[in-house]
Coordinates of C-alpha atoms in Angstrom, one line a residue:
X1 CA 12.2 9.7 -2.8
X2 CA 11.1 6.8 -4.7
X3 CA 9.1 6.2 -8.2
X4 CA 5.9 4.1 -7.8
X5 CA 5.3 1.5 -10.9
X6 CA 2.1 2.8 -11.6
X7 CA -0.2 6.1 -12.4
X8 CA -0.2 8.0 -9.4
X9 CA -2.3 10.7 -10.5
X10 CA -5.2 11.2 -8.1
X11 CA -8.1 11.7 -10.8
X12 CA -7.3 9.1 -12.4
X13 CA -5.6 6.4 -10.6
X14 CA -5.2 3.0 -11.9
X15 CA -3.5 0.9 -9.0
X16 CA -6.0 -0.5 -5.9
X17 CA -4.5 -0.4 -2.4
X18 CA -4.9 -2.4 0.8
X19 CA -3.9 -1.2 4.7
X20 CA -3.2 -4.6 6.4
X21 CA -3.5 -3.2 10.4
X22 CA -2.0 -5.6 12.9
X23 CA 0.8 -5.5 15.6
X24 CA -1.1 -3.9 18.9
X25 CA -4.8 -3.9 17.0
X26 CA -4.9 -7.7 17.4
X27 CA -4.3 -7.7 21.6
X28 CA -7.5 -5.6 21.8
X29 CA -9.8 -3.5 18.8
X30 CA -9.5 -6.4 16.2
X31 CA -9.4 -9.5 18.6
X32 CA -13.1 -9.9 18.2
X33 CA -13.5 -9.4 14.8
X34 CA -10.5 -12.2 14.8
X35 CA -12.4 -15.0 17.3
X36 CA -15.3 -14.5 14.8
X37 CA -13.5 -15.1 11.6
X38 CA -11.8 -18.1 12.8
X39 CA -15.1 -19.1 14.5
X40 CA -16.8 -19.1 11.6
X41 CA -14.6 -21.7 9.5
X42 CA -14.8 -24.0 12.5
X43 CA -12.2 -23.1 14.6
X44 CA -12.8 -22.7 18.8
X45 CA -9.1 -21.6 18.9
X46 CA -7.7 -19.8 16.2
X47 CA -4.8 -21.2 14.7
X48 CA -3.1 -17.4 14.1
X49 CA -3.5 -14.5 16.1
X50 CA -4.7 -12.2 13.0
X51 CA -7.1 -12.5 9.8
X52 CA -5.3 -14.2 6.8
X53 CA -4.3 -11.3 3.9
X54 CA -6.2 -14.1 1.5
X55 CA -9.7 -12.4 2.9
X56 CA -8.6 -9.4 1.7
X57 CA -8.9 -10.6 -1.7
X58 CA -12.1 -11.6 -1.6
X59 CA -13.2 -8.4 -3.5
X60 CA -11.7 -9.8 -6.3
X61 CA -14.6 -12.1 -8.6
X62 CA -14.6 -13.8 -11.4
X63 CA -18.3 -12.1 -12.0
X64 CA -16.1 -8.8 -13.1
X65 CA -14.5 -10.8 -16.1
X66 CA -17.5 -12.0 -17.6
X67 CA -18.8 -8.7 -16.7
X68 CA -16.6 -7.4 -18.9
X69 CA -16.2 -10.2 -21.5
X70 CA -12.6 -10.8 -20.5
X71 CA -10.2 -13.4 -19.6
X72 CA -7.8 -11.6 -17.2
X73 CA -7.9 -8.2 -15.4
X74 CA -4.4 -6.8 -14.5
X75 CA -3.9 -4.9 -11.2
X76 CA -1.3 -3.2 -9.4
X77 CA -2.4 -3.5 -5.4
X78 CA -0.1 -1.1 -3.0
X79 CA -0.1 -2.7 0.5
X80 CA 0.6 -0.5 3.4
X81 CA 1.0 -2.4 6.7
X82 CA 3.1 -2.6 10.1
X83 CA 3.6 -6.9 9.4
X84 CA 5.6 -6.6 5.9
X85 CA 7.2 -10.0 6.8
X86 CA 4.2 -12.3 7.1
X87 CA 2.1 -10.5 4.7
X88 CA 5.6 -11.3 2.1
X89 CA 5.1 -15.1 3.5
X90 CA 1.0 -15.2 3.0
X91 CA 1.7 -14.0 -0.6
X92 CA 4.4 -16.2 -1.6
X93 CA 2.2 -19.1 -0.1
X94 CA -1.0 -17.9 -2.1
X95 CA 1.5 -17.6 -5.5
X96 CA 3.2 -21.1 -5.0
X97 CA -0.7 -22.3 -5.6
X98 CA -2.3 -19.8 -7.9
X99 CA 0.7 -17.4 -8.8
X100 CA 2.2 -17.0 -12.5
X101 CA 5.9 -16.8 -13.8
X102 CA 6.0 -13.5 -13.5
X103 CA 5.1 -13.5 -10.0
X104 CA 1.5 -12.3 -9.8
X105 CA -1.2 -13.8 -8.1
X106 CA -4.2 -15.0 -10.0
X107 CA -7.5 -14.6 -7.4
X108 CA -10.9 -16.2 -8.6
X109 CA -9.7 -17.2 -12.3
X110 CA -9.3 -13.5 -13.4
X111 CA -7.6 -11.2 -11.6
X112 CA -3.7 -11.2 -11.9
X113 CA -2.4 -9.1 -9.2
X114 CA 0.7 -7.6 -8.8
X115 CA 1.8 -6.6 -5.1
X116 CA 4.2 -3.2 -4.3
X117 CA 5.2 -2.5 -1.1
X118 CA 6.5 0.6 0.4
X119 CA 10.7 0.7 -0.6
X120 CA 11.8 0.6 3.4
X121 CA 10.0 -2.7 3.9
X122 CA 12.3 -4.3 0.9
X123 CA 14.4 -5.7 3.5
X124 CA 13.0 -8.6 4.8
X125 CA 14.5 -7.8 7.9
X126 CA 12.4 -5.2 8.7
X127 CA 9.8 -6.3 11.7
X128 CA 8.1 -3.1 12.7
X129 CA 6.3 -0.2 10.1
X130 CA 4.6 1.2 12.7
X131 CA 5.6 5.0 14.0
X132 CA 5.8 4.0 17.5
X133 CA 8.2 0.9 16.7
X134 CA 11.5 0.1 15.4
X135 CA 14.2 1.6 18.5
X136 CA 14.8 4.2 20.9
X137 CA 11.9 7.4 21.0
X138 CA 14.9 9.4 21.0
X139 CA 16.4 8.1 18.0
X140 CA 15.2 11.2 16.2
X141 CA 16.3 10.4 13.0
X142 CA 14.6 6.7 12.8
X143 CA 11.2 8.2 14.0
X144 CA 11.9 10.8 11.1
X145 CA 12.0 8.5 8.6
X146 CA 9.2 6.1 9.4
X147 CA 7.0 9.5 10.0
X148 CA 7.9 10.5 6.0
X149 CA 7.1 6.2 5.2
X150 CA 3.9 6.0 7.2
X151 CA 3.0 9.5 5.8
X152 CA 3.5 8.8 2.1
X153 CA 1.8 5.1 3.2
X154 CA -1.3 7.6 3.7
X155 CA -1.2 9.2 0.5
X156 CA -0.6 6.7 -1.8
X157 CA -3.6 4.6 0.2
X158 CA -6.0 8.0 -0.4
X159 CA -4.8 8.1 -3.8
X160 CA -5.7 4.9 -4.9
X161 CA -8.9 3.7 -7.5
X162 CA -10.2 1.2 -4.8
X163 CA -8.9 1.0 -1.0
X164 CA -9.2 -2.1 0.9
X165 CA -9.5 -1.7 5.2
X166 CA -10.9 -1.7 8.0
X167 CA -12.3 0.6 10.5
X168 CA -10.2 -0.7 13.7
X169 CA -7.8 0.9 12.6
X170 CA -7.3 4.8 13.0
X171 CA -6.2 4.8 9.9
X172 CA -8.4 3.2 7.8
X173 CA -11.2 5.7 9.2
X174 CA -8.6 8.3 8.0
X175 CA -8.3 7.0 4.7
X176 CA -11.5 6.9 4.1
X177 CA -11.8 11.0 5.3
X178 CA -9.2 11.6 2.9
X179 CA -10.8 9.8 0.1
X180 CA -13.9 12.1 0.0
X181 CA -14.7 15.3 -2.3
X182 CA -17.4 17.6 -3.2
X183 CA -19.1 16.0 -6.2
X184 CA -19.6 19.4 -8.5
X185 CA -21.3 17.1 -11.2
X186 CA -24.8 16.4 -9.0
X187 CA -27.4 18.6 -8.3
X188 CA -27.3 19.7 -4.3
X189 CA -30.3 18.3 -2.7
X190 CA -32.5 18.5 0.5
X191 CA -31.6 15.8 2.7
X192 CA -33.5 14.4 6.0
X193 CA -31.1 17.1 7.7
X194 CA -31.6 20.1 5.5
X195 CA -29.8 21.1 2.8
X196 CA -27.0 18.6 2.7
X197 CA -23.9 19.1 -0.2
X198 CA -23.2 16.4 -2.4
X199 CA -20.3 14.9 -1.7
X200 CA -18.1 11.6 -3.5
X201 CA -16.3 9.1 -1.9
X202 CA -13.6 7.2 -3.8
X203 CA -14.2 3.1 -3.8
X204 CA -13.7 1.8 0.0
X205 CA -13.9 -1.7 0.6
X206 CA -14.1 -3.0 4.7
X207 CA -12.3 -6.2 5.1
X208 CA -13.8 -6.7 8.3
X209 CA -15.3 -5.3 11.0
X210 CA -18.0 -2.6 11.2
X211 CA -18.7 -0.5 7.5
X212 CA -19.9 2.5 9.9
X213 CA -17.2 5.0 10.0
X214 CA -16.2 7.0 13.2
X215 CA -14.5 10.0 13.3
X216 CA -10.6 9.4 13.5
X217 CA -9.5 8.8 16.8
X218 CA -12.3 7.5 17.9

């Protein structure tokens, strides 16, 4: 078990979270989506393989600060992904430029952003977070515990205020499942359909890629 540094109560969560979905993704779903970013910042050939974690931040404005007529807005952001060690690298990288003493990274001149990841990827050492990865299919006891990690990966991601993906990714379309609720509050209403319910869906931001959801597994 393991204590996250920050409200983890579902109604009221006050931590964001982003699912960075790499390793296998890039040699086929996400390759496109890849050419294209690096296409479009003049590159023919892209320099990486993958779509720098600094897009992932581009949610993050300055318009919200003057929005809300202040300097700095303080967040916790969870990241879930199967690349712990070059996501750790892009961060440092991003915080030797724009970072602060304590460590967070300051995006656009007003967010400062603090980054948690899951407590098995603490060790730099780790290569792999993906289910499939990290030794022997019989090692029953390894696939164990990165089943519990990848599961409680899930939660926390459905349990945050806003979740940053993508759709490439099985889980991201799960996530996104996950983050939807019957919305008691609005009036049910005839849709094109018929009667349709009214339902909510928690803040989902796509990082790239298509923002129409398939079913999971699709």
């Amino acid at each position: 078990t393991f204590r996250l540094p920050f409200n983890y109560d579902q109604t009221d969560s006050d931590f964001d979270a982003i699912h960075i979905r790499r390793g296998d993704k890039l040699l086929d779903e996400s390759k496109k989506e890849v050419n294209k970013y690096w296409k479009s910042r003049g590159y023919n050939h892209p320099p990486v393989n993958y779509i720098p974690f600094e897009h992932y931040l581009r949610y993050y404005v300055k318009d919200d600060c003057v929005s809300r007529g202040v300097k700095t807005i303080n967040r916790d952001v969870y990241l879930a992904t199967d690349d712990p060690i070059i996501v750790k690298e892009e961060i440092a990288s991003l915080i030797k430029v724009n970072g602060t003493r304590d460590g967070t990274l300051l995006v656009d001149g007003c967010y400062s952003l603090k980054f948690h990841f899951h407590p098995t990827q603490s060790n730099s050492t780790a290569e792999t977070f993906h289910i499939q990865h990290g030794g022997p299919k019989g090692d029953c006891v390894s696939r164990y515990e990165r089943s519990i990690a990848a599961l409680s990966d899930l939660i926390i991601l459905t349990k945050s205020r806003t979740f940053i993906g993508e759709y490439n990714s099985n889980w991201g379309r799960l996530v996104r499942l996950m983050r939807i609720s019957m919305d008691n509050c609005i009036k049910i209403e005839k849709g094109i359909l018929g009667v349709n319910e009214t339902v909510r869906i928690k803040d989902v931001r796509i990082a790239f890629g298509s923002e129409a959801p398939l079913p999971s597994g699709l």
